[in-house]
Coordinates of C-alpha atoms in Angstrom, one line a residue:
Chain A
M1 CA 16.1 -3.3 7.7
R2 CA 15.1 -6.9 8.5
K3 CA 12.2 -5.6 10.6
F4 CA 10.9 -3.7 7.6
S5 CA 10.9 -6.5 5.2
R6 CA 9.2 -8.7 7.7
R7 CA 6.6 -6.0 8.1
G8 CA 6.1 -5.9 4.3
A9 CA 5.6 -9.6 4.2
S10 CA 3.1 -9.6 7.0
V11 CA 1.1 -6.8 5.2
A12 CA 1.2 -8.9 2.0
A13 CA 0.0 -11.9 4.0
L14 CA -3.0 -9.9 5.2
S15 CA -4.2 -9.7 1.7
F16 CA -3.8 -13.4 1.1
P17 CA -7.5 -14.3 1.5
T18 CA -8.5 -11.6 -1.0
W19 CA -5.9 -12.9 -3.5
A20 CA -7.0 -16.5 -3.1
Y21 CA -10.6 -15.7 -3.6
L22 CA -10.0 -13.6 -6.7
V23 CA -7.8 -16.3 -8.2
F24 CA -10.2 -19.1 -7.5
F25 CA -13.4 -17.4 -8.5
F26 CA -12.3 -14.9 -11.0
I27 CA -9.0 -15.7 -12.7
I28 CA -9.6 -19.4 -13.1
P29 CA -13.2 -19.0 -14.5
V30 CA -12.2 -16.2 -16.9
G31 CA -9.2 -18.2 -17.9
L32 CA -11.5 -21.1 -18.7
V33 CA -13.7 -18.9 -20.9
L34 CA -10.6 -17.9 -22.8
W35 CA -9.7 -21.6 -23.1
Y36 CA -13.2 -22.5 -24.3
S37 CA -13.1 -19.9 -26.9
F38 CA -10.5 -21.9 -28.8
G39 CA -12.7 -25.0 -28.8
Y40 CA -15.7 -25.9 -30.8
K41 CA -19.2 -27.4 -30.5
P42 CA -18.9 -31.1 -31.5
D43 CA -22.6 -32.0 -31.9
L44 CA -26.1 -30.9 -31.1
F45 CA -26.1 -32.4 -27.6
T46 CA -22.6 -31.4 -26.3
A47 CA -22.0 -27.8 -25.2
H48 CA -18.3 -27.8 -26.1
S49 CA -15.1 -29.6 -26.7
N50 CA -11.4 -28.5 -26.8
S51 CA -9.9 -31.6 -28.6
T52 CA -8.8 -29.4 -31.5
L53 CA -7.8 -25.8 -30.9
S54 CA -8.3 -23.0 -33.4
F55 CA -9.3 -19.4 -33.8
D56 CA -12.3 -20.5 -35.9
R57 CA -14.9 -19.3 -33.3
Y58 CA -13.5 -15.8 -33.5
V59 CA -14.0 -15.9 -37.3
E60 CA -17.4 -17.4 -36.8
A61 CA -18.3 -14.7 -34.2
M62 CA -17.5 -11.9 -36.7
D63 CA -20.7 -12.6 -38.7
P64 CA -23.0 -9.7 -39.8
T65 CA -25.5 -10.2 -36.9
F66 CA -22.8 -10.0 -34.3
L67 CA -21.1 -7.0 -35.9
S68 CA -24.3 -5.0 -36.4
T69 CA -25.3 -5.8 -32.8
F70 CA -21.9 -4.8 -31.6
I71 CA -22.0 -1.5 -33.5
N72 CA -25.6 -0.9 -32.2
T73 CA -24.4 -1.5 -28.6
L74 CA -21.4 0.7 -29.2
Q75 CA -23.6 3.5 -30.5
I76 CA -26.0 3.3 -27.6
A77 CA -23.1 3.1 -25.1
G78 CA -21.2 6.0 -26.7
L79 CA -24.2 8.3 -27.1
G80 CA -25.4 7.4 -23.6
T81 CA -22.0 8.3 -22.1
L82 CA -21.9 11.6 -24.0
I83 CA -25.4 12.5 -22.9
C84 CA -24.6 11.6 -19.3
L85 CA -21.5 13.8 -19.5
L86 CA -23.5 16.8 -21.0
V87 CA -26.1 16.5 -18.3
G88 CA -23.7 15.5 -15.5
I89 CA -21.1 18.2 -15.8
P90 CA -23.4 21.2 -15.3
F91 CA -25.4 19.3 -12.7
A92 CA -22.4 18.3 -10.7
Y93 CA -21.0 21.9 -11.1
W94 CA -24.3 23.2 -9.7
M95 CA -24.2 20.8 -6.7
A96 CA -20.5 21.5 -5.9
V97 CA -20.4 25.2 -6.5
K98 CA -23.8 26.9 -6.6
V99 CA -25.6 25.0 -3.9
P100 CA -25.0 26.3 -0.3
S101 CA -22.7 23.8 1.4
K102 CA -25.2 22.8 4.1
W103 CA -27.5 21.4 1.4
R104 CA -24.8 19.5 -0.4
G105 CA -24.9 16.3 1.6
L106 CA -28.6 16.1 1.3
L107 CA -28.5 16.6 -2.5
V108 CA -25.8 13.9 -2.9
A109 CA -28.0 11.6 -0.8
L110 CA -30.9 12.4 -3.1
V111 CA -28.9 11.6 -6.2
L112 CA -28.1 8.3 -4.6
V113 CA -31.7 7.3 -4.1
P114 CA -32.3 6.1 -7.7
F115 CA -28.9 4.3 -7.4
W116 CA -30.2 2.4 -4.4
T117 CA -33.5 1.5 -6.1
N118 CA -33.5 -1.8 -7.9
F119 CA -32.1 -1.4 -11.4
L120 CA -34.9 -3.4 -13.0
V121 CA -37.6 -1.7 -11.1
R122 CA -36.4 1.8 -12.2
T123 CA -36.5 0.6 -15.7
L124 CA -40.0 -0.8 -15.2
G125 CA -41.0 2.7 -14.0
W126 CA -40.0 4.1 -17.4
Q127 CA -41.9 1.3 -19.1
I128 CA -45.1 2.6 -17.4
V129 CA -44.2 6.2 -18.2
L130 CA -43.6 5.5 -21.8
A131 CA -46.5 3.0 -22.4
P132 CA -48.8 4.0 -25.3
E133 CA -51.8 3.5 -23.0
G134 CA -50.0 5.1 -20.0
F135 CA -50.8 8.3 -18.2
V136 CA -48.2 10.5 -20.0
S137 CA -49.6 9.4 -23.3
D138 CA -53.2 10.1 -22.2
A139 CA -52.2 13.5 -20.8
L140 CA -50.4 14.5 -24.0
Q141 CA -53.4 13.5 -26.1
N142 CA -55.9 15.3 -23.9
L143 CA -53.8 18.4 -24.1
G144 CA -53.9 18.1 -27.8
I145 CA -50.1 17.9 -28.1
L146 CA -50.3 14.5 -29.7
N147 CA -52.9 13.0 -32.0
G148 CA -52.3 9.4 -31.2
P149 CA -50.6 7.5 -28.3
I150 CA -46.9 8.1 -27.9
E151 CA -44.9 5.6 -29.8
I152 CA -41.6 5.6 -28.0
L153 CA -41.6 2.3 -26.0
Y154 CA -39.8 -0.5 -27.7
T155 CA -37.8 1.9 -29.9
R156 CA -34.1 2.8 -29.8
A157 CA -35.0 6.2 -28.3
A158 CA -36.6 4.4 -25.3
V159 CA -33.4 2.3 -24.8
Q160 CA -31.3 5.4 -25.0
L161 CA -33.4 7.2 -22.5
G162 CA -33.4 4.3 -20.1
V163 CA -29.7 3.9 -20.4
V164 CA -29.0 7.5 -19.7
Y165 CA -31.3 7.4 -16.7
N166 CA -29.8 4.2 -15.2
Y167 CA -26.2 5.4 -15.5
L168 CA -26.5 9.1 -14.8
P169 CA -25.8 8.8 -11.0
L170 CA -22.6 6.9 -11.8
M171 CA -21.5 9.9 -13.8
I172 CA -22.6 12.6 -11.4
L173 CA -20.9 11.2 -8.3
P174 CA -17.3 11.2 -9.5
L175 CA -17.8 14.6 -11.2
F176 CA -19.2 16.0 -8.0
V177 CA -16.3 14.6 -6.0
S178 CA -13.6 16.1 -8.3
L179 CA -15.3 19.5 -8.6
D180 CA -15.9 19.6 -4.8
R181 CA -12.3 18.7 -4.1
A182 CA -11.1 21.5 -6.5
G183 CA -12.7 24.0 -4.2
V184 CA -13.7 27.6 -4.7
S185 CA -10.4 29.3 -3.9
L186 CA -8.7 28.4 -7.2
R187 CA -11.6 29.7 -9.2
E188 CA -11.6 32.9 -7.2
A189 CA -7.8 33.2 -7.7
S190 CA -8.3 32.8 -11.4
R191 CA -10.9 35.6 -11.4
D192 CA -8.8 37.8 -9.3
L193 CA -6.0 37.4 -11.8
G194 CA -8.3 38.8 -14.5
A195 CA -9.6 35.7 -16.2
N196 CA -13.2 36.0 -17.3
R197 CA -15.8 33.3 -16.6
W198 CA -15.1 31.2 -19.8
R199 CA -11.4 31.3 -19.3
T200 CA -11.8 30.2 -15.7
M201 CA -14.1 27.4 -16.9
F202 CA -11.8 26.0 -19.5
E203 CA -8.4 26.7 -17.9
V204 CA -9.2 26.0 -14.2
T205 CA -12.4 24.2 -13.5
L206 CA -12.5 21.7 -16.4
P207 CA -8.8 20.6 -16.0
L208 CA -9.4 20.1 -12.3
A209 CA -12.5 18.1 -13.0
A210 CA -10.7 16.0 -15.6
P211 CA -10.1 12.9 -13.4
G212 CA -13.8 13.0 -12.5
I213 CA -14.8 13.2 -16.1
I214 CA -12.5 10.3 -17.1
S215 CA -13.7 8.0 -14.2
G216 CA -17.3 9.0 -14.7
A217 CA -17.2 8.3 -18.4
L218 CA -15.6 4.9 -17.8
L219 CA -18.0 4.1 -15.0
V220 CA -20.9 4.7 -17.4
F221 CA -19.4 3.3 -20.6
I222 CA -18.0 0.0 -19.3
P223 CA -21.1 -1.5 -17.6
L224 CA -23.2 -0.1 -20.4
M225 CA -21.3 -2.2 -23.0
G226 CA -22.3 -5.4 -21.2
D227 CA -25.8 -4.4 -20.1
Y228 CA -28.7 -6.0 -21.9
I229 CA -31.4 -5.7 -19.2
T230 CA -32.3 -2.0 -19.9
A231 CA -32.5 -2.8 -23.6
S232 CA -34.7 -5.8 -23.2
V233 CA -37.1 -4.0 -20.9
L234 CA -37.5 -0.9 -23.0
G235 CA -36.4 -1.9 -26.4
G236 CA -38.2 -5.2 -26.9
A237 CA -37.1 -6.8 -30.2
Q238 CA -35.2 -3.6 -31.1
G239 CA -33.1 -3.8 -28.0
N240 CA -30.5 -6.4 -29.0
M241 CA -27.2 -5.9 -27.3
V242 CA -24.0 -7.8 -27.4
G243 CA -24.5 -9.1 -23.9
Q244 CA -27.8 -10.7 -25.0
L245 CA -26.0 -12.5 -27.9
V246 CA -23.4 -13.9 -25.4
A247 CA -26.1 -15.0 -23.0
N248 CA -28.1 -16.7 -25.8
Q249 CA -25.1 -18.8 -26.8
F250 CA -24.9 -20.2 -23.2
N251 CA -28.7 -20.3 -22.5
S252 CA -30.4 -21.4 -25.6
A253 CA -27.9 -22.3 -28.4
Q254 CA -25.6 -24.2 -25.9
N255 CA -22.6 -23.3 -27.9
W256 CA -20.0 -22.4 -25.2
A257 CA -17.1 -22.0 -27.6
L258 CA -18.8 -19.4 -29.7
G259 CA -20.3 -17.6 -26.7
S260 CA -16.8 -17.6 -25.1
A261 CA -15.3 -16.1 -28.2
M262 CA -17.8 -13.3 -28.2
A263 CA -17.3 -12.7 -24.5
V264 CA -13.5 -12.5 -25.0
M265 CA -13.9 -10.0 -27.8
L266 CA -16.2 -7.9 -25.7
M267 CA -13.7 -8.0 -22.8
V268 CA -10.8 -7.2 -25.0
F269 CA -12.7 -4.3 -26.6
I270 CA -13.4 -2.8 -23.1
L271 CA -9.9 -3.2 -21.9
L272 CA -8.6 -1.5 -25.1
T273 CA -11.1 1.3 -24.5
V274 CA -9.8 1.8 -20.9
V275 CA -6.2 1.7 -22.1
I276 CA -6.8 4.2 -24.9
V277 CA -8.8 6.6 -22.8
G278 CA -6.1 6.5 -20.1
A279 CA -3.4 7.1 -22.7
I280 CA -5.2 10.0 -24.3
Y281 CA -5.7 11.5 -20.8
L282 CA -2.0 11.2 -20.0
I283 CA -0.9 12.6 -23.3
I284 CA -3.3 15.6 -23.1
R285 CA -2.2 16.3 -19.5
A286 CA 1.5 16.1 -20.5
I287 CA 0.9 18.6 -23.4
L288 CA -1.1 21.0 -21.2
R289 CA 1.6 20.9 -18.6
F290 CA 4.3 21.6 -21.1
N291 CA 2.4 24.5 -22.6
R292 CA 1.5 26.0 -19.2
R293 CA 4.9 25.6 -17.6
V294 CA 6.1 28.8 -16.1
L295 CA 9.7 29.7 -16.9
I296 CA 11.4 31.4 -14.0
E297 CA 14.1 33.5 -15.5
E298 CA 17.3 34.5 -13.8
P299 CA 16.9 38.0 -12.4
A300 CA 18.9 40.3 -14.6
S301 CA 21.4 42.1 -12.4
Chain B
M1 CA -15.4 22.0 2.1
S2 CA -14.4 24.5 4.7
T3 CA -13.1 27.0 2.1
T4 CA -16.6 28.3 1.4
V5 CA -17.2 29.0 5.0
L6 CA -13.9 30.7 5.5
S7 CA -14.0 33.2 2.7
D8 CA -16.3 36.0 4.1
P9 CA -16.0 37.4 7.6
A10 CA -13.0 39.6 7.1
E11 CA -14.4 41.2 3.9
E12 CA -17.8 41.8 5.5
E13 CA -17.1 45.2 7.2
T14 CA -14.9 46.8 4.6
A15 CA -16.8 48.1 1.6
T16 CA -13.8 48.7 -0.5
P17 CA -14.1 49.3 -4.3
A18 CA -13.1 45.7 -4.8
R19 CA -16.0 44.6 -2.6
V20 CA -18.4 46.7 -4.6
A21 CA -17.1 45.3 -7.8
S22 CA -17.5 41.8 -6.5
I23 CA -21.1 42.5 -5.5
R24 CA -21.8 43.8 -9.0
H25 CA -20.1 40.8 -10.4
K26 CA -22.4 38.5 -8.4
K27 CA -25.5 40.3 -9.7
R28 CA -24.3 39.8 -13.2
R29 CA -23.9 36.1 -12.6
D30 CA -27.5 35.7 -11.3
P31 CA -29.2 34.7 -14.5
V32 CA -26.7 31.9 -15.0
S33 CA -27.1 30.7 -11.5
A34 CA -30.8 30.8 -11.7
A35 CA -30.7 28.8 -15.0
M36 CA -28.4 26.2 -13.3
T37 CA -30.8 25.9 -10.4
V38 CA -33.7 25.3 -12.7
F39 CA -31.6 22.7 -14.6
G40 CA -30.6 21.0 -11.4
I41 CA -34.2 20.8 -10.2
L42 CA -35.2 19.4 -13.6
V43 CA -32.5 16.7 -13.4
F44 CA -33.8 15.8 -10.0
C45 CA -37.4 15.5 -11.4
F46 CA -35.9 13.2 -14.1
L47 CA -34.1 11.1 -11.5
F48 CA -37.2 10.7 -9.4
L49 CA -40.0 10.3 -12.0
P50 CA -39.9 6.5 -12.5
I51 CA -39.4 5.9 -8.8
L52 CA -42.4 8.0 -8.0
V53 CA -44.4 6.2 -10.7
I54 CA -43.6 2.8 -9.3
F55 CA -44.6 4.0 -5.9
I56 CA -47.9 5.4 -7.1
Y57 CA -48.7 2.3 -9.3
S58 CA -48.1 0.0 -6.3
F59 CA -51.5 1.1 -5.2
N60 CA -53.1 0.1 -8.5
T61 CA -56.0 -2.3 -8.0
G62 CA -55.9 -3.5 -11.6
R63 CA -54.5 -6.8 -12.8
L64 CA -51.8 -5.3 -14.9
L65 CA -49.1 -3.0 -13.5
A66 CA -49.2 -0.4 -16.3
A67 CA -53.0 -0.1 -16.6
W68 CA -54.3 2.0 -13.8
E69 CA -57.8 1.0 -12.5
G70 CA -58.2 2.4 -9.0
F71 CA -56.5 3.1 -5.7
G72 CA -56.2 0.3 -3.1
F73 CA -53.9 -1.8 -1.1
N74 CA -54.7 -5.1 -3.0
A75 CA -51.2 -5.4 -4.4
Y76 CA -49.6 -5.2 -1.0
I77 CA -52.0 -7.8 0.4
N78 CA -51.6 -10.1 -2.6
A79 CA -47.8 -9.8 -2.5
A80 CA -47.8 -10.7 1.2
G81 CA -49.9 -13.8 0.5
N82 CA -47.9 -14.9 -2.5
Q83 CA -45.5 -17.6 -1.5
V84 CA -43.3 -17.4 -4.6
I85 CA -42.8 -13.6 -4.1
R86 CA -42.1 -14.1 -0.4
G87 CA -39.6 -16.8 -1.1
S88 CA -37.7 -14.8 -3.8
V89 CA -37.5 -11.7 -1.6
L90 CA -36.2 -13.8 1.2
T91 CA -33.6 -15.4 -1.1
S92 CA -32.5 -12.0 -2.2
L93 CA -32.1 -10.7 1.3
Q94 CA -30.3 -13.8 2.5
A95 CA -27.9 -13.6 -0.5
A96 CA -27.3 -9.9 0.1
F97 CA -26.5 -10.5 3.8
G98 CA -24.1 -13.3 2.9
T99 CA -22.5 -11.3 0.2
A100 CA -22.1 -8.3 2.5
I101 CA -20.4 -10.4 5.2
L102 CA -18.1 -12.3 2.9
S103 CA -17.1 -9.4 0.7
T104 CA -16.6 -7.1 3.7
I105 CA -14.2 -9.5 5.4
L106 CA -12.2 -10.1 2.2
G107 CA -12.4 -6.4 1.1
T108 CA -11.4 -5.1 4.5
L109 CA -8.3 -7.4 4.6
G110 CA -7.4 -6.3 1.1
G111 CA -8.0 -2.7 1.7
L112 CA -6.0 -2.6 4.9
A113 CA -3.1 -4.5 3.2
L114 CA -3.1 -2.1 0.2
A115 CA -3.2 1.0 2.4
R116 CA -0.3 -0.3 4.4
A117 CA 1.7 -1.6 1.5
K118 CA 5.1 0.0 0.8
H119 CA 5.2 2.3 -2.2
K120 CA 5.4 0.3 -5.4
A121 CA 5.3 -3.1 -3.7
K122 CA 4.8 -5.5 -6.6
W123 CA 2.0 -7.6 -5.0
A124 CA 0.1 -4.4 -4.2
T125 CA 0.3 -3.2 -7.8
I126 CA -0.9 -6.6 -9.1
L127 CA -3.7 -6.9 -6.6
T128 CA -4.9 -3.4 -7.5
G129 CA -4.8 -4.3 -11.2
L130 CA -6.7 -7.5 -10.5
L131 CA -9.4 -5.7 -8.5
A132 CA -9.7 -3.1 -11.2
L133 CA -10.1 -5.9 -13.7
T134 CA -13.0 -7.3 -11.8
L135 CA -14.6 -3.9 -11.9
V136 CA -14.3 -3.5 -15.7
T137 CA -15.4 -7.0 -16.4
P138 CA -19.0 -6.8 -17.8
E139 CA -21.5 -8.7 -15.7
I140 CA -22.3 -11.1 -18.5
V141 CA -18.7 -12.2 -18.7
D142 CA -18.7 -12.9 -15.0
A143 CA -21.9 -14.8 -15.4
I144 CA -20.9 -17.1 -18.2
S145 CA -17.5 -17.7 -16.8
I146 CA -18.5 -18.7 -13.3
L147 CA -21.4 -21.0 -14.2
P148 CA -19.3 -23.7 -16.0
W149 CA -16.8 -23.4 -13.1
F150 CA -19.5 -24.0 -10.5
V151 CA -20.7 -26.9 -12.5
S152 CA -17.3 -28.5 -12.7
L153 CA -16.5 -27.8 -9.1
G154 CA -19.8 -29.4 -8.0
T155 CA -19.7 -32.4 -10.2
D156 CA -16.1 -33.1 -11.4
F157 CA -14.3 -32.0 -8.2
G158 CA -17.1 -33.2 -5.8
I159 CA -17.3 -30.0 -3.9
T160 CA -21.0 -30.4 -3.2
P161 CA -21.7 -27.2 -1.2
I162 CA -21.3 -25.3 -4.4
N163 CA -24.4 -27.0 -5.8
N164 CA -26.4 -25.1 -3.1
G165 CA -28.2 -22.2 -4.7
M166 CA -27.5 -19.8 -1.9
V167 CA -23.8 -20.6 -1.8
R168 CA -23.6 -20.0 -5.5
L169 CA -25.3 -16.6 -5.3
V170 CA -23.1 -15.4 -2.4
V171 CA -19.9 -16.6 -4.0
A172 CA -20.7 -15.1 -7.4
H173 CA -21.9 -11.7 -6.0
T174 CA -18.9 -11.5 -3.8
V175 CA -16.6 -11.6 -6.8
M176 CA -18.2 -8.5 -8.1
S177 CA -18.3 -6.4 -4.9
I178 CA -14.9 -7.3 -3.3
A179 CA -13.2 -4.6 -5.3
V180 CA -15.7 -1.9 -4.2
V181 CA -15.2 -2.7 -0.5
T182 CA -11.4 -2.9 -0.9
F183 CA -11.1 0.4 -2.6
I184 CA -13.4 2.2 -0.1
V185 CA -11.5 0.8 2.9
R186 CA -8.2 1.6 1.3
A187 CA -9.3 5.2 0.6
R188 CA -10.4 5.5 4.2
M189 CA -7.1 4.1 5.6
Q190 CA -4.8 6.1 3.3
G191 CA -6.1 9.3 4.9
T192 CA -5.1 8.2 8.4
D193 CA -1.9 8.3 10.2
M194 CA 0.0 5.1 10.8
A195 CA 1.6 6.7 13.9
L196 CA -1.5 5.6 16.0
E197 CA -0.8 2.0 15.3
E198 CA 2.9 2.4 15.9
A199 CA 2.2 4.2 19.2
A200 CA -0.1 1.3 20.2
A201 CA 2.7 -1.1 19.4
D202 CA 5.2 0.9 21.4
L203 CA 2.8 0.8 24.3
Y204 CA 3.0 -3.0 24.2
A205 CA -0.4 -3.6 22.6
S206 CA -0.5 -7.1 21.1
P207 CA -1.1 -7.2 17.4
W208 CA -4.5 -8.6 18.1
N209 CA -5.4 -5.7 20.4
R210 CA -3.9 -3.2 18.1
F211 CA -6.0 -4.4 15.2
F212 CA -9.3 -4.5 17.2
Q213 CA -8.7 -1.3 19.3
I214 CA -7.0 1.0 16.8
T215 CA -7.1 -0.2 13.2
L216 CA -10.7 -1.4 13.0
P217 CA -12.3 1.7 14.7
I218 CA -10.4 3.9 12.2
A219 CA -11.5 1.9 9.3
A220 CA -15.1 1.4 10.5
P221 CA -16.8 4.1 8.4
G222 CA -15.2 2.7 5.3
I223 CA -16.1 -0.9 6.3
L224 CA -19.7 0.1 7.0
A225 CA -20.0 1.9 3.7
G226 CA -18.5 -1.1 1.9
A227 CA -20.8 -3.5 3.6
L228 CA -23.8 -1.4 2.6
M229 CA -22.6 -1.1 -1.0
S230 CA -22.0 -4.8 -1.4
F231 CA -25.4 -5.5 0.1
T232 CA -27.1 -3.3 -2.4
L233 CA -25.0 -4.6 -5.3
S234 CA -26.1 -8.1 -4.5
L235 CA -29.7 -7.1 -4.0
D236 CA -29.6 -5.4 -7.4
N237 CA -27.9 -8.1 -9.4
T238 CA -29.9 -9.7 -12.2
I239 CA -27.6 -11.1 -14.9
V240 CA -25.2 -13.1 -12.8
S241 CA -28.0 -14.3 -10.5
S242 CA -30.1 -15.5 -13.5
F243 CA -27.1 -17.7 -14.6
V244 CA -26.0 -19.2 -11.3
Q245 CA -29.4 -19.6 -9.6
V246 CA -30.7 -23.1 -8.8
P247 CA -34.5 -23.7 -9.0
G248 CA -36.0 -23.0 -5.6
N249 CA -33.5 -20.2 -4.9
T250 CA -34.7 -17.6 -7.4
P251 CA -33.7 -14.1 -6.2
W252 CA -36.1 -11.2 -6.5
P253 CA -34.7 -9.4 -9.6
V254 CA -34.6 -12.7 -11.5
Y255 CA -38.3 -13.2 -10.5
I256 CA -39.1 -9.8 -11.9
F257 CA -37.1 -10.4 -15.1
S258 CA -39.0 -13.6 -15.8
A259 CA -42.3 -12.0 -14.9
L260 CA -41.5 -9.4 -17.6
K261 CA -41.9 -12.0 -20.3
V262 CA -45.3 -13.1 -19.0
S263 CA -47.2 -10.2 -17.4
L264 CA -46.2 -7.5 -14.9
R265 CA -48.5 -7.3 -11.9
P266 CA -48.8 -4.5 -9.4
E267 CA -47.4 -6.8 -6.7
I268 CA -44.0 -6.2 -8.2
A269 CA -44.3 -2.5 -7.6
A270 CA -45.6 -3.0 -4.1
V271 CA -42.7 -5.2 -3.0
S272 CA -40.3 -2.8 -4.7
A273 CA -41.8 0.2 -2.8
I274 CA -41.3 -1.7 0.5
M275 CA -37.8 -2.6 -0.4
L276 CA -36.9 0.9 -1.4
L277 CA -38.3 2.2 1.9
L278 CA -36.2 -0.4 3.8
T279 CA -33.1 0.6 1.9
L280 CA -33.6 4.3 2.7
V281 CA -34.1 3.5 6.3
A282 CA -30.9 1.5 6.3
L283 CA -29.1 4.3 4.6
A284 CA -30.4 6.8 7.1
V285 CA -29.2 4.6 10.0
V286 CA -25.7 4.3 8.4
A287 CA -25.7 8.1 7.9
L288 CA -26.6 8.6 11.5
V289 CA -24.0 6.2 12.7
L290 CA -21.4 8.0 10.6
R291 CA -22.5 11.4 11.9
R292 CA -22.1 10.2 15.5
M293 CA -18.6 9.2 14.5
G294 CA -18.1 12.9 13.7
E295 CA -18.2 12.9 9.9
S296 CA -19.5 15.9 7.9
S297 CA -22.5 15.5 5.7
T298 CA -20.6 15.7 2.5
D299 CA -18.1 13.2 3.8
I300 CA -20.9 10.9 4.7
A301 CA -22.4 11.1 1.3
K302 CA -19.0 10.6 -0.3
T303 CA -18.3 7.6 1.9
I304 CA -21.7 6.0 1.2
A305 CA -21.2 6.7 -2.5
G306 CA -17.8 5.0 -2.3
A307 CA -16.0 7.9 -3.7

């Protein structure tokens, strides 16, 4: 018994450097931001002061500009996640089920190539593709499909496209892993037991892929809420995201209190999303399990 | 993975009615399968289009990246001669190496500890939660929180090394990649048997030997994948870097981001093309090493993907 608890303690001690690092460079700084958010900007030349504490910055942050930008960001992130899901599910299914297993490793590696290319550079690639004087625009005009140059760069559509592109691999990978783990045998069993393709799809494949769907959706949605790089490359003046507003408060406006309040609201929103998605997942799973439970009756003698 | 391979041989010889039915079944599925293959190829085209474009435009001889003038290697020559570009690429690579080393050490320790923790140990639950929290924190929040902290550490507390641009980049990037390494190593170690370590202990291996001769080799693929992952995450990072950077230590993505506001030149595409090739070579080397350790290709892909 004593040996065990000592072992437990030494295992815990092994993680001490990780603990210390996270506390010192993550918990304390984020805690400071929370503290700053209750302060105010005393005058033009001082970034912030905490001599009186209030929730005023949160009220101030809730102005129409912030709210409309927030809703804009939310729409782009929500729609982006949805499109990634709609593209990612059949694609991951194809990779995990249809493709011969010897090719699978290679295909996963290929999906990873964009992921290993610099984020900004990929986005710049789209800027060239979508440019009004670019080769796609010229080709479309020469073919007579368009009368004038394409006008998609610096619009919301361009931001949406770029966002889907940049985060699609993050959706595909967890989906692929969960579908691959589920294996063929369960689907075959379902077919052997007389389920048709759709029933197998909805009652076997998708429930098994559910953890992948959830983690993929969160992996796409969360970084997307904070990302403003894609939007500023492809959206120009149209691409204002919440992250940009927060950055502006620290870079140009030098109002740490207001910027901190915005950052805290963004963070709280994301955490709430994670909690709600997790809760919905657990509830649905519980309901499904309850409905699908198999009652084993006592054999009537 | 092996299930697909295992299914057939027995059925092969017996052409039972069920077998005939299943063949008919397969034929009926064909259009759907074909459509999915077409869809899959289209998605791959979508994924590779901008990368291909950047690669082609790196041979643009024009002054502006997006306006094609002619084919040539001017951009590569100019980029090699441009001291600012060279400096920023070097800064990025150094920061990425530093981040990979620091976060691999911290993440490996964390991952090993978590994998060996007793079920429902309180510290393990809190540590997992904390790491998950760093993962869901948007980059911009990391950026704005760590900058004031660096400033007060450097000036108020007199910890001067933190004023060094490289130290700042490495420290800030490590915060974001520690969780990835930890989770990869933990996943790797959870699949393995603790009996090996216990056997080593029973055979009078010192804790030190046990760690280096048993634990570390088992964890190696995970550690390698984690190191690679943190290297790339650091190389890719724009937002946090742009906040914490000190003049003279501008990393490559921040250089591109500021060039975006002025004018984009083909040099950027040229350097990016070289960096992509180097990354792919590094990936291939890691994949080879993992294969020699006896991993299957899907496993390698999964390990590298950190899943």
